[in-house]
CSV table of C-alpha atoms in Angstrom, one decimal:
chain,number,residue,atom,x,y,z
T,152,LYS,CA,3.9,33.9,-10.1
T,153,THR,CA,6.3,31.9,-12.2
T,154,ARG,CA,6.1,28.2,-12.6
T,155,ARG,CA,9.1,27.8,-10.4
T,156,ASP,CA,7.5,29.9,-7.7
T,157,LYS,CA,4.4,27.6,-7.9
T,158,MET,CA,6.7,24.5,-7.7
T,159,ASP,CA,8.4,25.8,-4.6
T,160,TRP,CA,5.1,26.6,-2.9
T,161,ALA,CA,3.7,23.2,-3.7
T,162,LEU,CA,6.8,21.6,-2.2
T,163,GLN,CA,6.3,23.6,0.9
T,164,LEU,CA,2.7,22.3,1.1
T,165,LYS,CA,3.9,18.8,0.7
T,166,ASP,CA,6.4,19.2,3.5
T,167,HIS,CA,3.7,20.7,5.7
T,168,ALA,CA,1.4,17.8,5.0
T,169,ASN,CA,4.2,15.3,5.8
T,170,SER,CA,4.5,17.0,9.2
T,171,LEU,CA,0.8,16.7,9.8
T,172,TYR,CA,0.9,13.0,8.9
T,173,HIS,CA,3.8,12.3,11.2
T,174,ASN,CA,1.7,13.9,14.0
T,175,GLN,CA,-1.2,11.6,13.2
T,176,LYS,CA,-3.4,14.4,11.9
T,177,PHE,CA,-4.4,12.3,8.9
T,178,ARG,CA,-7.5,14.3,7.8
T,179,GLU,CA,-5.6,17.6,7.9
T,180,ALA,CA,-2.7,16.0,6.0
T,181,ALA,CA,-5.0,14.6,3.4
T,182,LYS,CA,-6.6,18.1,2.8
T,183,VAL,CA,-3.2,19.7,2.3
T,184,TYR,CA,-2.0,17.0,0.0
T,185,THR,CA,-5.2,17.4,-2.0
T,186,ASP,CA,-4.7,21.2,-2.1
T,187,CYS,CA,-1.2,20.6,-3.4
T,188,LEU,CA,-2.4,18.3,-6.2
T,189,VAL,CA,-5.1,20.8,-7.3
T,190,ALA,CA,-2.6,23.6,-7.5
T,191,LEU,CA,0.0,21.7,-9.6
T,192,ASP,CA,1.3,23.5,-12.7
T,193,PHE,CA,2.4,21.0,-15.4
T,194,GLY,CA,3.9,23.7,-17.5
T,195,GLU,CA,3.8,24.0,-21.3
T,196,THR,CA,6.3,21.4,-22.4
T,197,GLU,CA,6.7,17.6,-22.0
T,198,GLU,CA,9.8,18.1,-20.0
T,199,GLU,CA,8.1,20.5,-17.6
T,200,SER,CA,5.1,18.1,-17.2
T,201,ARG,CA,7.4,15.2,-16.5
T,202,GLU,CA,9.3,17.2,-13.9
T,203,THR,CA,6.0,18.1,-12.1
T,204,GLN,CA,4.9,14.5,-12.2
T,205,VAL,CA,8.1,13.1,-10.7
T,206,MET,CA,8.9,15.9,-8.2
T,207,LEU,CA,5.3,16.5,-6.9
T,208,GLN,CA,2.4,14.5,-8.3
T,209,LEU,CA,3.9,11.1,-7.7
T,210,PRO,CA,5.1,11.6,-4.1
T,211,VAL,CA,2.0,13.6,-3.1
T,212,THR,CA,-0.3,11.0,-4.6
T,213,THR,CA,1.4,8.1,-2.8
T,214,ASN,CA,1.4,10.1,0.5
T,215,LEU,CA,-2.3,10.9,0.1
T,216,ALA,CA,-2.8,7.1,-0.5
T,217,ALA,CA,-1.1,6.5,2.9
T,218,CYS,CA,-3.6,8.9,4.5
T,219,MET,CA,-6.5,6.9,2.9
T,220,ILE,CA,-5.1,3.7,4.5
T,221,GLU,CA,-5.0,5.3,7.9
T,222,GLN,CA,-8.6,6.4,7.5
T,223,GLY,CA,-9.8,3.1,6.2
T,224,SER,CA,-10.7,4.5,2.7
T,225,TYR,CA,-9.2,1.6,0.8
T,226,ALA,CA,-11.1,2.1,-2.4
T,227,ARG,CA,-9.8,5.7,-2.6
T,228,CYS,CA,-6.3,4.5,-1.8
T,229,ILE,CA,-6.5,2.1,-4.7
T,230,GLU,CA,-7.6,4.9,-7.1
T,231,LEU,CA,-4.7,7.1,-6.0
T,232,CYS,CA,-2.2,4.3,-6.3
T,233,ASN,CA,-3.5,3.6,-9.8
T,234,ILE,CA,-2.6,7.2,-10.7
T,235,ALA,CA,0.8,6.8,-9.2
T,236,VAL,CA,1.5,3.6,-11.0
T,237,GLY,CA,0.4,5.3,-14.2
T,238,ILE,CA,3.2,7.8,-13.7
T,239,ASP,CA,5.8,5.2,-12.6
T,240,PRO,CA,4.8,1.5,-13.0
T,241,ARG,CA,7.8,0.6,-10.8
T,242,CYS,CA,6.8,2.8,-7.9
T,243,VAL,CA,7.4,0.6,-4.9
T,244,ARG,CA,5.3,2.7,-2.4
T,245,ALA,CA,2.3,2.8,-4.8
T,246,LEU,CA,2.4,-0.9,-5.4
T,247,TYR,CA,2.9,-1.7,-1.7
T,248,ARG,CA,0.1,0.6,-0.5
T,249,ARG,CA,-2.3,-0.6,-3.2
T,250,GLY,CA,-1.5,-4.1,-2.1
T,251,VAL,CA,-2.3,-3.3,1.5
T,252,ALA,CA,-5.6,-1.7,0.5
T,253,HIS,CA,-6.5,-4.8,-1.5
T,254,TYR,CA,-5.4,-7.1,1.3
T,255,ARG,CA,-7.6,-5.3,3.8
T,256,ARG,CA,-10.5,-5.6,1.4
T,257,HIS,CA,-9.9,-9.4,1.3
T,258,GLU,CA,-8.9,-9.1,-2.4
T,259,HIS,CA,-6.1,-11.5,-2.0
T,260,GLU,CA,-5.1,-12.1,-5.7
T,261,GLU,CA,-4.9,-8.4,-6.4
T,262,ALA,CA,-2.9,-7.9,-3.2
T,263,ARG,CA,-0.5,-10.8,-4.1
T,264,ALA,CA,0.1,-9.3,-7.6
T,265,ASP,CA,0.9,-5.9,-6.1
T,266,PHE,CA,3.2,-7.2,-3.4
T,267,GLU,CA,5.1,-9.4,-5.8
T,268,SER,CA,5.5,-6.5,-8.3
T,269,ALA,CA,6.8,-4.3,-5.5
T,270,GLN,CA,9.3,-6.8,-4.4
T,271,GLN,CA,10.5,-7.3,-8.0
T,272,SER,CA,10.9,-3.5,-8.4
T,273,MET,CA,13.0,-3.4,-5.3
T,274,LYS,CA,15.3,-6.0,-6.7
T,275,CYS,CA,15.6,-4.4,-10.1
T,276,PHE,CA,15.9,-0.8,-9.0
T,277,PRO,CA,17.8,-0.6,-5.7
T,278,ALA,CA,17.2,2.2,-3.1
T,279,SER,CA,19.0,5.4,-3.8
T,280,SER,CA,19.8,6.2,-0.2
T,281,GLY,CA,20.2,4.6,3.2
T,282,SER,CA,16.8,5.9,4.5
T,283,GLU,CA,15.1,4.6,1.4
T,284,GLN,CA,16.7,1.2,1.9
T,285,THR,CA,15.4,1.2,5.5
T,286,ALA,CA,11.9,1.9,4.2
T,287,TYR,CA,12.3,-0.8,1.5
T,288,ASP,CA,13.5,-3.4,4.1
T,289,ASP,CA,10.4,-2.7,6.3
T,290,MET,CA,8.0,-2.9,3.4
T,291,ASP,CA,9.7,-6.1,2.2
T,292,ARG,CA,9.4,-7.6,5.6
T,293,ARG,CA,5.6,-6.8,5.7
T,294,MET,CA,5.0,-8.0,2.2
T,295,THR,CA,6.6,-11.3,2.9
T,296,VAL,CA,4.3,-11.8,5.9
T,297,TYR,CA,1.2,-10.8,3.8
T,298,LEU,CA,2.3,-13.1,0.9
T,299,ASN,CA,2.9,-16.1,3.2
T,300,TYR,CA,-0.6,-15.7,4.6
T,301,ILE,CA,-2.2,-15.3,1.2
T,302,ARG,CA,-0.4,-18.4,-0.2
T,303,ARG,CA,-1.3,-20.4,2.9
T,304,LYS,CA,-5.0,-19.6,2.8
T,305,LYS,CA,-5.0,-20.4,-1.0
T,306,ALA,CA,-3.5,-23.8,-0.3
T,307,GLU,CA,-6.0,-24.4,2.5
T,308,HIS,CA,-9.0,-23.5,0.3
T,309,LYS,CA,-7.7,-25.7,-2.5
T,310,GLN,CA,-7.4,-28.6,0.0
T,311,MET,CA,-10.8,-27.9,1.3
T,312,PHE,CA,-12.4,-27.9,-2.1
T,313,ALA,CA,-10.6,-31.2,-2.9
T,314,LYS,CA,-12.1,-32.8,0.2
T,315,ALA,CA,-15.5,-31.4,-0.6
T,316,PHE,CA,-15.4,-32.9,-4.0
T,317,GLN,CA,-14.5,-36.3,-2.6
T,318,ALA,CA,-17.2,-36.0,0.1
T,319,SER,CA,-19.9,-35.1,-2.5
T,320,HIS,CA,-19.6,-38.7,-3.8
T,321,TYR,CA,-20.5,-40.2,-0.5
T,322,ASP,CA,-22.6,-37.7,1.4
T,323,ASP,CA,-25.7,-35.9,0.0
T,324,LYS,CA,-25.3,-33.1,2.6
T,325,PRO,CA,-21.6,-32.5,3.3
T,326,ASP,CA,-20.8,-29.9,6.0
T,327,TRP,CA,-17.7,-28.5,4.2
T,328,GLN,CA,-19.6,-25.3,3.3
T,329,GLN,CA,-19.6,-24.3,6.9
T,330,LYS,CA,-15.8,-24.6,7.1
T,331,MET,CA,-15.3,-22.3,4.1
T,332,ASP,CA,-16.1,-19.1,5.9
T,333,PRO,CA,-13.2,-16.8,5.4
T,334,SER,CA,-11.0,-16.5,8.5
T,335,PRO,CA,-10.2,-13.0,9.7
T,336,LEU,CA,-7.1,-11.4,8.3
T,337,PRO,CA,-4.2,-11.3,10.7
T,338,SER,CA,-3.4,-8.0,12.3
T,339,ASP,CA,-0.6,-6.2,10.5
T,340,SER,CA,0.7,-4.5,13.7
T,341,ASP,CA,4.4,-5.0,14.2
T,342,GLU,CA,3.8,-7.1,17.3
T,343,ASP,CA,1.8,-9.6,15.3
T,344,LEU,CA,4.0,-9.5,12.2
T,345,GLU,CA,7.2,-10.1,14.0
T,346,PRO,CA,6.9,-10.2,17.8
T,347,PRO,CA,10.7,-10.5,18.6
T,348,ALA,CA,11.3,-7.3,16.7
T,349,ALA,CA,8.5,-5.2,18.3
T,350,GLY,CA,11.0,-3.0,20.1
T,351,ILE,CA,13.0,-2.4,16.9
T,352,PHE,CA,10.1,-1.2,14.7
T,353,SER,CA,7.4,1.3,15.6
T,354,CYS,CA,4.6,0.0,17.8
T,355,CYS,CA,1.9,-0.2,15.2
T,356,SER,CA,1.5,-0.3,11.4
T,357,ARG,CA,0.5,3.3,11.3
T,358,ARG,CA,3.8,4.5,12.7
T,359,ALA,CA,5.8,2.2,10.4
T,360,THR,CA,3.8,3.5,7.4
T,361,ARG,CA,4.6,7.1,8.4
T,362,LYS,CA,8.3,6.4,8.0
T,363,LYS,CA,7.8,5.9,4.3
T,364,LEU,CA,6.5,9.3,3.3
T,365,VAL,CA,8.6,11.2,0.7
């Protein structure tokens, strides 16, 4: 087979995996995405290698990362997004999904950095189509909620430490440590992120994420 034949076959695999993902068959989709990545032909020239990266490796890797989020494999999601960001440091989907993985691992500073980078990329490099803009709007809405939560918790912890420092001068056994237990992360379902819009967006974060496959 020629390299072009292999590219066409890999694109068909990607489309098949996308269909599996949209039907909530996440494990099956992940396997097909992985098969696609293993079979990539990067050619013999720098131009051919770049074409394969942009047309296949980048979208397949970010889509596989979405599968990892659905399966709760956040560490693997981060690894995949690192690869994607290595190909395109401005890749909004990779930055967003890596941020979500960090967020769900309670790694707030890493999540904040990724969300802010993704939002900056959306401002500097506008969407190229209406469907992509819709996906960007949904991701931006979610990231704004995540960032507000992260910033609020950081401010609360800072205030708590300040009170603890003051209390330490007057009380040998302050009870502030008991108050520092991390509160549970808010649900990132559409109902909890934006209740009035629950009917506009999909009914859960999984379905909203599936819209963003490429």
